[in-house]
Protein backbone atom coordinates (compact mmCIF):
# COMPACT_ATOMS: atom_id res chain seq x y z
CA UNK A 1 0.00 0.00 0.00
CA UNK A 2 1.12 3.55 -0.63
CA UNK A 3 -0.02 6.95 0.62
CA UNK A 4 -3.43 7.81 1.94
CA UNK A 5 -5.67 6.25 4.56
CA UNK A 6 -6.73 2.64 4.53
CA UNK A 7 -10.09 2.17 2.82
CA UNK A 8 -11.36 0.50 5.99
CA UNK A 9 -10.48 3.66 7.94
CA UNK A 10 -12.21 5.81 5.32
CA UNK A 11 -15.48 3.85 5.49
CA UNK A 12 -15.65 3.10 9.23
CA UNK A 13 -16.64 6.70 10.13
CA UNK A 14 -19.38 6.62 7.47
CA UNK A 15 -20.70 3.37 8.89
CA UNK A 16 -20.66 4.82 12.41
CA UNK A 17 -22.33 8.11 11.36
CA UNK A 18 -25.05 6.65 9.13
CA UNK A 19 -28.53 7.16 10.48
CA UNK A 20 -31.08 4.37 10.39
CA UNK A 21 -33.11 6.07 7.65
CA UNK A 22 -30.04 6.76 5.45
CA UNK A 23 -29.43 4.93 2.20
CA UNK A 24 -25.80 3.97 1.61
CA UNK A 25 -24.70 2.90 -1.87
CA UNK A 26 -21.30 1.28 -2.25
CA UNK A 27 -19.58 0.08 -5.40
CA UNK A 28 -16.25 -1.38 -6.46
CA UNK A 29 -13.57 -1.59 -3.68
CA UNK A 30 -15.75 0.36 -1.20
CA UNK A 31 -18.45 -2.32 -1.68
CA UNK A 32 -15.98 -5.08 -0.79
CA UNK A 33 -14.82 -3.32 2.36
CA UNK A 34 -18.39 -2.30 3.33
CA UNK A 35 -19.48 -5.95 3.18
CA UNK A 36 -16.42 -7.05 5.16
CA UNK A 37 -17.30 -4.57 7.94
CA UNK A 38 -20.45 -6.39 8.97
CA UNK A 39 -24.01 -7.22 8.07
CA UNK A 40 -25.78 -5.09 5.53
CA UNK A 41 -28.35 -2.57 6.69
CA UNK A 42 -31.76 -2.95 4.97
CA UNK A 43 -31.12 0.38 3.20
CA UNK A 44 -27.64 -0.53 1.95
CA UNK A 45 -27.27 -0.96 -1.77
CA UNK A 46 -24.10 -2.93 -2.31
CA UNK A 47 -23.85 -2.27 -6.03
CA UNK A 48 -22.11 -5.54 -6.93
CA UNK A 49 -22.01 -6.68 -9.60
CA UNK A 50 -22.15 -3.12 -10.76
CA UNK A 51 -22.44 -1.13 -13.88
CA UNK A 52 -19.14 0.57 -13.11
CA UNK A 53 -19.62 4.32 -12.75
CA UNK A 54 -23.39 4.36 -12.23
CA UNK A 55 -23.56 4.58 -8.43
CA UNK A 56 -23.84 8.39 -8.53
CA UNK A 57 -26.74 8.18 -10.98
CA UNK A 58 -28.54 5.58 -8.87
CA UNK A 59 -27.88 7.68 -5.77
CA UNK A 60 -29.33 10.76 -7.46
CA UNK A 61 -32.48 8.86 -8.40
CA UNK A 62 -33.00 7.60 -4.86
CA UNK A 63 -32.26 11.04 -3.37
CA UNK A 64 -34.89 12.62 -5.62
CA UNK A 65 -37.46 9.89 -4.94
CA UNK A 66 -36.80 9.82 -1.17
CA UNK A 67 -36.14 13.45 -0.18
CA UNK A 68 -36.63 12.68 3.52
CA UNK A 69 -33.64 10.29 3.49
CA UNK A 70 -29.97 11.14 3.28
CA UNK A 71 -28.32 9.19 0.45
CA UNK A 72 -24.59 8.50 0.72
CA UNK A 73 -22.74 7.16 -2.32
CA UNK A 74 -19.31 5.60 -1.68
CA UNK A 75 -17.66 5.56 -5.09
CA UNK A 76 -14.21 4.82 -6.45
CA UNK A 77 -12.16 7.37 -8.36
CA UNK A 78 -12.08 5.19 -11.48
CA UNK A 79 -15.86 4.91 -11.41
CA UNK A 80 -16.20 8.65 -10.91
CA UNK A 81 -13.90 9.33 -13.87
CA UNK A 82 -16.15 7.16 -16.03
CA UNK A 83 -19.25 9.23 -15.18
CA UNK A 84 -18.12 12.80 -14.54
CA UNK A 85 -21.25 13.99 -16.33
CA UNK A 86 -23.33 12.77 -13.40
CA UNK A 87 -21.86 15.58 -11.29
CA UNK A 88 -23.43 18.20 -13.58
CA UNK A 89 -26.75 16.37 -13.49
CA UNK A 90 -26.60 16.17 -9.70
CA UNK A 91 -26.03 19.93 -9.45
CA UNK A 92 -28.85 20.62 -11.92
CA UNK A 93 -31.26 18.62 -9.74
CA UNK A 94 -29.74 20.00 -6.50
CA UNK A 95 -30.83 17.26 -4.07
CA UNK A 96 -30.13 18.60 -0.58
CA UNK A 97 -29.93 15.02 0.76
CA UNK A 98 -27.17 13.58 -1.47
CA UNK A 99 -23.55 13.02 -0.41
CA UNK A 100 -21.04 11.64 -2.91
CA UNK A 101 -17.87 10.24 -1.37
CA UNK A 102 -15.01 9.47 -3.76
CA UNK A 103 -12.40 7.05 -2.45
CA UNK A 104 -9.43 8.26 -4.48
CA UNK A 105 -6.59 5.74 -4.71
CA UNK A 106 -5.38 6.45 -8.24
CA UNK A 107 -6.09 2.97 -9.61
CA UNK A 108 -8.86 0.79 -10.95
CA UNK A 109 -8.34 -1.50 -7.96
CA UNK A 110 -11.09 -4.06 -8.60
CA UNK A 111 -9.98 -4.81 -12.15
CA UNK A 112 -6.29 -5.29 -11.37
CA UNK A 113 -4.99 -1.97 -9.97
CA UNK A 114 -4.28 -0.40 -13.35
CA UNK A 115 -3.53 3.30 -12.87
CA UNK A 116 -6.30 5.72 -13.75
CA UNK A 117 -5.34 7.86 -16.80
CA UNK A 118 -4.40 10.83 -14.60
CA UNK A 119 -4.83 11.92 -11.01
CA UNK A 120 -7.44 14.65 -11.06
CA UNK A 121 -8.67 17.21 -8.57
CA UNK A 122 -12.22 15.93 -8.06
CA UNK A 123 -12.95 18.73 -5.64
CA UNK A 124 -12.11 21.36 -8.30
CA UNK A 125 -14.17 19.47 -10.89
CA UNK A 126 -17.13 19.35 -8.49
CA UNK A 127 -16.86 23.07 -7.73
CA UNK A 128 -16.67 23.75 -11.49
CA UNK A 129 -19.83 21.68 -11.95
CA UNK A 130 -21.56 23.84 -9.34
CA UNK A 131 -21.22 21.93 -6.05
CA UNK A 132 -21.12 24.42 -3.18
CA UNK A 133 -20.20 21.87 -0.50
CA UNK A 134 -16.93 20.08 -1.26
CA UNK A 135 -14.39 18.55 1.09
CA UNK A 136 -11.10 16.67 0.89
CA UNK A 137 -9.50 14.58 3.61
CA UNK A 138 -6.04 13.07 3.50
CA UNK A 139 -5.96 11.49 6.96
CA UNK A 140 -8.33 9.08 8.64
CA UNK A 141 -8.16 11.03 11.91
CA UNK A 142 -9.17 14.30 10.22
CA UNK A 143 -12.01 12.56 8.34
CA UNK A 144 -13.24 10.85 11.48
CA UNK A 145 -13.32 14.16 13.38
CA UNK A 146 -15.32 15.85 10.61
CA UNK A 147 -17.60 13.13 9.20
CA UNK A 148 -20.72 14.12 11.17
CA UNK A 149 -20.42 17.77 10.16
CA UNK A 150 -19.73 16.94 6.51
CA UNK A 151 -22.62 14.47 6.23
CA UNK A 152 -24.91 17.09 7.77
CA UNK A 153 -24.04 19.71 5.12
CA UNK A 154 -26.85 20.71 2.81
CA UNK A 155 -26.29 18.82 -0.41
CA UNK A 156 -25.39 18.00 -2.85
CA UNK A 157 -22.09 17.37 -1.08
CA UNK A 158 -18.92 15.94 -2.59
CA UNK A 159 -16.16 14.45 -0.43
CA UNK A 160 -12.79 13.24 -1.68
CA UNK A 161 -10.95 10.80 0.56
CA UNK A 162 -7.29 10.12 -0.22
CA UNK A 163 -7.08 6.35 0.25
CA UNK A 164 -4.23 3.91 -0.27
CA UNK A 165 -4.50 1.42 -3.09
CA UNK A 166 -4.41 -2.22 -2.03
CA UNK A 167 -3.61 -4.42 -5.04
CA UNK A 168 -3.96 -7.53 -2.83
CA UNK A 169 -7.61 -6.83 -1.99
CA UNK A 170 -9.88 -9.36 -3.70
CA UNK A 171 -12.64 -8.02 -5.92
CA UNK A 172 -16.09 -7.82 -4.32
CA UNK A 173 -18.43 -10.74 -4.81
CA UNK A 174 -22.18 -10.33 -5.16
CA UNK A 175 -23.96 -10.57 -1.81
CA UNK A 176 -26.85 -12.39 -3.49
CA UNK A 177 -29.23 -12.33 -6.42
CA UNK A 178 -29.60 -8.76 -7.71
CA UNK A 179 -33.37 -9.04 -8.25
CA UNK A 180 -33.97 -10.17 -4.67
CA UNK A 181 -31.71 -7.44 -3.29
CA UNK A 182 -33.52 -4.84 -5.41
CA UNK A 183 -36.90 -5.96 -4.10
CA UNK A 184 -35.61 -5.91 -0.52
CA UNK A 185 -34.27 -2.38 -0.95
CA UNK A 186 -37.55 -1.23 -2.48
CA UNK A 187 -39.42 -2.67 0.52
CA UNK A 188 -36.99 -0.94 2.93
CA UNK A 189 -37.60 2.37 1.19
CA UNK A 190 -41.40 2.16 1.27
Tab-separated table of C-alpha atoms in Angstrom:
chain	number	residue	atom	x	y	z
A	1	UNK	CA	0.000	0.000	0.000
A	2	UNK	CA	1.123	3.548	-0.634
A	3	UNK	CA	-0.021	6.945	0.617
A	4	UNK	CA	-3.435	7.806	1.936
A	5	UNK	CA	-5.669	6.252	4.558
A	6	UNK	CA	-6.727	2.638	4.529
A	7	UNK	CA	-10.088	2.172	2.818
A	8	UNK	CA	-11.356	0.498	5.987
A	9	UNK	CA	-10.476	3.662	7.945
A	10	UNK	CA	-12.214	5.814	5.324
A	11	UNK	CA	-15.476	3.850	5.485
A	12	UNK	CA	-15.648	3.101	9.228
A	13	UNK	CA	-16.638	6.697	10.134
A	14	UNK	CA	-19.379	6.624	7.472
A	15	UNK	CA	-20.700	3.365	8.894
A	16	UNK	CA	-20.663	4.821	12.414
A	17	UNK	CA	-22.330	8.111	11.363
A	18	UNK	CA	-25.046	6.649	9.132
A	19	UNK	CA	-28.528	7.159	10.481
A	20	UNK	CA	-31.082	4.370	10.390
A	21	UNK	CA	-33.110	6.073	7.653
A	22	UNK	CA	-30.045	6.759	5.449
A	23	UNK	CA	-29.435	4.929	2.199
A	24	UNK	CA	-25.799	3.966	1.608
A	25	UNK	CA	-24.704	2.904	-1.870
A	26	UNK	CA	-21.299	1.283	-2.254
A	27	UNK	CA	-19.584	0.084	-5.397
A	28	UNK	CA	-16.245	-1.383	-6.461
A	29	UNK	CA	-13.567	-1.587	-3.678
A	30	UNK	CA	-15.750	0.364	-1.203
A	31	UNK	CA	-18.448	-2.315	-1.681
A	32	UNK	CA	-15.979	-5.083	-0.791
A	33	UNK	CA	-14.819	-3.319	2.361
A	34	UNK	CA	-18.391	-2.304	3.334
A	35	UNK	CA	-19.478	-5.954	3.179
A	36	UNK	CA	-16.419	-7.046	5.159
A	37	UNK	CA	-17.296	-4.573	7.941
A	38	UNK	CA	-20.451	-6.387	8.972
A	39	UNK	CA	-24.009	-7.220	8.075
A	40	UNK	CA	-25.778	-5.086	5.529
A	41	UNK	CA	-28.353	-2.567	6.690
A	42	UNK	CA	-31.762	-2.946	4.972
A	43	UNK	CA	-31.123	0.383	3.203
A	44	UNK	CA	-27.640	-0.526	1.951
A	45	UNK	CA	-27.274	-0.956	-1.772
A	46	UNK	CA	-24.099	-2.925	-2.314
A	47	UNK	CA	-23.848	-2.269	-6.029
A	48	UNK	CA	-22.105	-5.542	-6.932
A	49	UNK	CA	-22.010	-6.681	-9.597
A	50	UNK	CA	-22.150	-3.116	-10.759
A	51	UNK	CA	-22.445	-1.129	-13.882
A	52	UNK	CA	-19.143	0.570	-13.111
A	53	UNK	CA	-19.624	4.317	-12.752
A	54	UNK	CA	-23.388	4.358	-12.234
A	55	UNK	CA	-23.563	4.578	-8.426
A	56	UNK	CA	-23.843	8.387	-8.534
A	57	UNK	CA	-26.738	8.182	-10.982
A	58	UNK	CA	-28.542	5.579	-8.868
A	59	UNK	CA	-27.879	7.683	-5.774
A	60	UNK	CA	-29.331	10.764	-7.461
A	61	UNK	CA	-32.478	8.861	-8.399
A	62	UNK	CA	-33.004	7.596	-4.856
A	63	UNK	CA	-32.259	11.038	-3.371
A	64	UNK	CA	-34.892	12.624	-5.616
A	65	UNK	CA	-37.456	9.887	-4.941
A	66	UNK	CA	-36.803	9.822	-1.171
A	67	UNK	CA	-36.135	13.450	-0.184
A	68	UNK	CA	-36.626	12.682	3.517
A	69	UNK	CA	-33.637	10.290	3.488
A	70	UNK	CA	-29.971	11.140	3.277
A	71	UNK	CA	-28.325	9.189	0.446
A	72	UNK	CA	-24.594	8.495	0.719
A	73	UNK	CA	-22.743	7.160	-2.321
A	74	UNK	CA	-19.312	5.599	-1.683
A	75	UNK	CA	-17.662	5.558	-5.088
A	76	UNK	CA	-14.211	4.818	-6.446
A	77	UNK	CA	-12.161	7.370	-8.358
A	78	UNK	CA	-12.079	5.187	-11.478
A	79	UNK	CA	-15.855	4.906	-11.412
A	80	UNK	CA	-16.196	8.648	-10.905
A	81	UNK	CA	-13.900	9.330	-13.870
A	82	UNK	CA	-16.155	7.160	-16.027
A	83	UNK	CA	-19.247	9.235	-15.183
A	84	UNK	CA	-18.115	12.802	-14.539
A	85	UNK	CA	-21.246	13.990	-16.331
A	86	UNK	CA	-23.333	12.771	-13.401
A	87	UNK	CA	-21.860	15.580	-11.289
A	88	UNK	CA	-23.425	18.204	-13.580
A	89	UNK	CA	-26.754	16.366	-13.493
A	90	UNK	CA	-26.598	16.168	-9.696
A	91	UNK	CA	-26.030	19.933	-9.446
A	92	UNK	CA	-28.849	20.623	-11.917
A	93	UNK	CA	-31.259	18.616	-9.744
A	94	UNK	CA	-29.742	20.005	-6.495
A	95	UNK	CA	-30.830	17.263	-4.073
A	96	UNK	CA	-30.128	18.600	-0.576
A	97	UNK	CA	-29.929	15.024	0.756
A	98	UNK	CA	-27.173	13.581	-1.472
A	99	UNK	CA	-23.555	13.019	-0.406
A	100	UNK	CA	-21.043	11.644	-2.912
A	101	UNK	CA	-17.866	10.240	-1.368
A	102	UNK	CA	-15.014	9.474	-3.761
A	103	UNK	CA	-12.402	7.055	-2.449
A	104	UNK	CA	-9.433	8.261	-4.483
A	105	UNK	CA	-6.592	5.735	-4.709
A	106	UNK	CA	-5.380	6.447	-8.240
A	107	UNK	CA	-6.090	2.973	-9.610
A	108	UNK	CA	-8.856	0.792	-10.949
A	109	UNK	CA	-8.339	-1.498	-7.959
A	110	UNK	CA	-11.086	-4.056	-8.600
A	111	UNK	CA	-9.982	-4.809	-12.155
A	112	UNK	CA	-6.289	-5.291	-11.367
A	113	UNK	CA	-4.989	-1.975	-9.966
A	114	UNK	CA	-4.285	-0.401	-13.347
A	115	UNK	CA	-3.530	3.300	-12.867
A	116	UNK	CA	-6.302	5.719	-13.748
A	117	UNK	CA	-5.340	7.857	-16.796
A	118	UNK	CA	-4.403	10.829	-14.595
A	119	UNK	CA	-4.832	11.922	-11.008
A	120	UNK	CA	-7.438	14.653	-11.055
A	121	UNK	CA	-8.671	17.210	-8.569
A	122	UNK	CA	-12.215	15.929	-8.059
A	123	UNK	CA	-12.949	18.732	-5.641
A	124	UNK	CA	-12.109	21.360	-8.297
A	125	UNK	CA	-14.170	19.468	-10.890
A	126	UNK	CA	-17.134	19.353	-8.490
A	127	UNK	CA	-16.858	23.070	-7.734
A	128	UNK	CA	-16.667	23.749	-11.487
A	129	UNK	CA	-19.831	21.681	-11.952
A	130	UNK	CA	-21.558	23.842	-9.336
A	131	UNK	CA	-21.224	21.933	-6.045
A	132	UNK	CA	-21.120	24.420	-3.182
A	133	UNK	CA	-20.197	21.870	-0.500
A	134	UNK	CA	-16.926	20.082	-1.263
A	135	UNK	CA	-14.392	18.554	1.093
A	136	UNK	CA	-11.098	16.665	0.889
A	137	UNK	CA	-9.501	14.582	3.613
A	138	UNK	CA	-6.042	13.067	3.496
A	139	UNK	CA	-5.962	11.495	6.961
A	140	UNK	CA	-8.328	9.083	8.645
A	141	UNK	CA	-8.160	11.035	11.915
A	142	UNK	CA	-9.166	14.299	10.219
A	143	UNK	CA	-12.008	12.565	8.336
A	144	UNK	CA	-13.242	10.849	11.480
A	145	UNK	CA	-13.319	14.156	13.378
A	146	UNK	CA	-15.320	15.850	10.607
A	147	UNK	CA	-17.598	13.134	9.198
A	148	UNK	CA	-20.725	14.120	11.172
A	149	UNK	CA	-20.416	17.768	10.160
A	150	UNK	CA	-19.734	16.942	6.515
A	151	UNK	CA	-22.619	14.469	6.234
A	152	UNK	CA	-24.913	17.093	7.772
A	153	UNK	CA	-24.037	19.707	5.118
A	154	UNK	CA	-26.854	20.705	2.805
A	155	UNK	CA	-26.293	18.821	-0.405
A	156	UNK	CA	-25.391	18.003	-2.855
A	157	UNK	CA	-22.094	17.365	-1.080
A	158	UNK	CA	-18.918	15.941	-2.590
A	159	UNK	CA	-16.163	14.446	-0.431
A	160	UNK	CA	-12.795	13.239	-1.681
A	161	UNK	CA	-10.947	10.797	0.560
A	162	UNK	CA	-7.294	10.119	-0.217
A	163	UNK	CA	-7.077	6.347	0.247
A	164	UNK	CA	-4.232	3.907	-0.268
A	165	UNK	CA	-4.497	1.418	-3.095
A	166	UNK	CA	-4.412	-2.224	-2.031
A	167	UNK	CA	-3.612	-4.419	-5.038
A	168	UNK	CA	-3.957	-7.528	-2.835
A	169	UNK	CA	-7.612	-6.833	-1.986
A	170	UNK	CA	-9.883	-9.364	-3.705
A	171	UNK	CA	-12.640	-8.017	-5.922
A	172	UNK	CA	-16.092	-7.821	-4.317
A	173	UNK	CA	-18.434	-10.736	-4.810
A	174	UNK	CA	-22.176	-10.332	-5.159
A	175	UNK	CA	-23.959	-10.567	-1.807
A	176	UNK	CA	-26.845	-12.385	-3.488
A	177	UNK	CA	-29.230	-12.328	-6.424
A	178	UNK	CA	-29.599	-8.763	-7.712
A	179	UNK	CA	-33.370	-9.035	-8.252
A	180	UNK	CA	-33.975	-10.166	-4.669
A	181	UNK	CA	-31.708	-7.440	-3.288
A	182	UNK	CA	-33.517	-4.840	-5.413
A	183	UNK	CA	-36.895	-5.960	-4.102
A	184	UNK	CA	-35.609	-5.911	-0.518
A	185	UNK	CA	-34.271	-2.376	-0.945
A	186	UNK	CA	-37.549	-1.229	-2.482
A	187	UNK	CA	-39.418	-2.674	0.519
A	188	UNK	CA	-36.994	-0.945	2.931
A	189	UNK	CA	-37.603	2.369	1.185
A	190	UNK	CA	-41.395	2.161	1.266
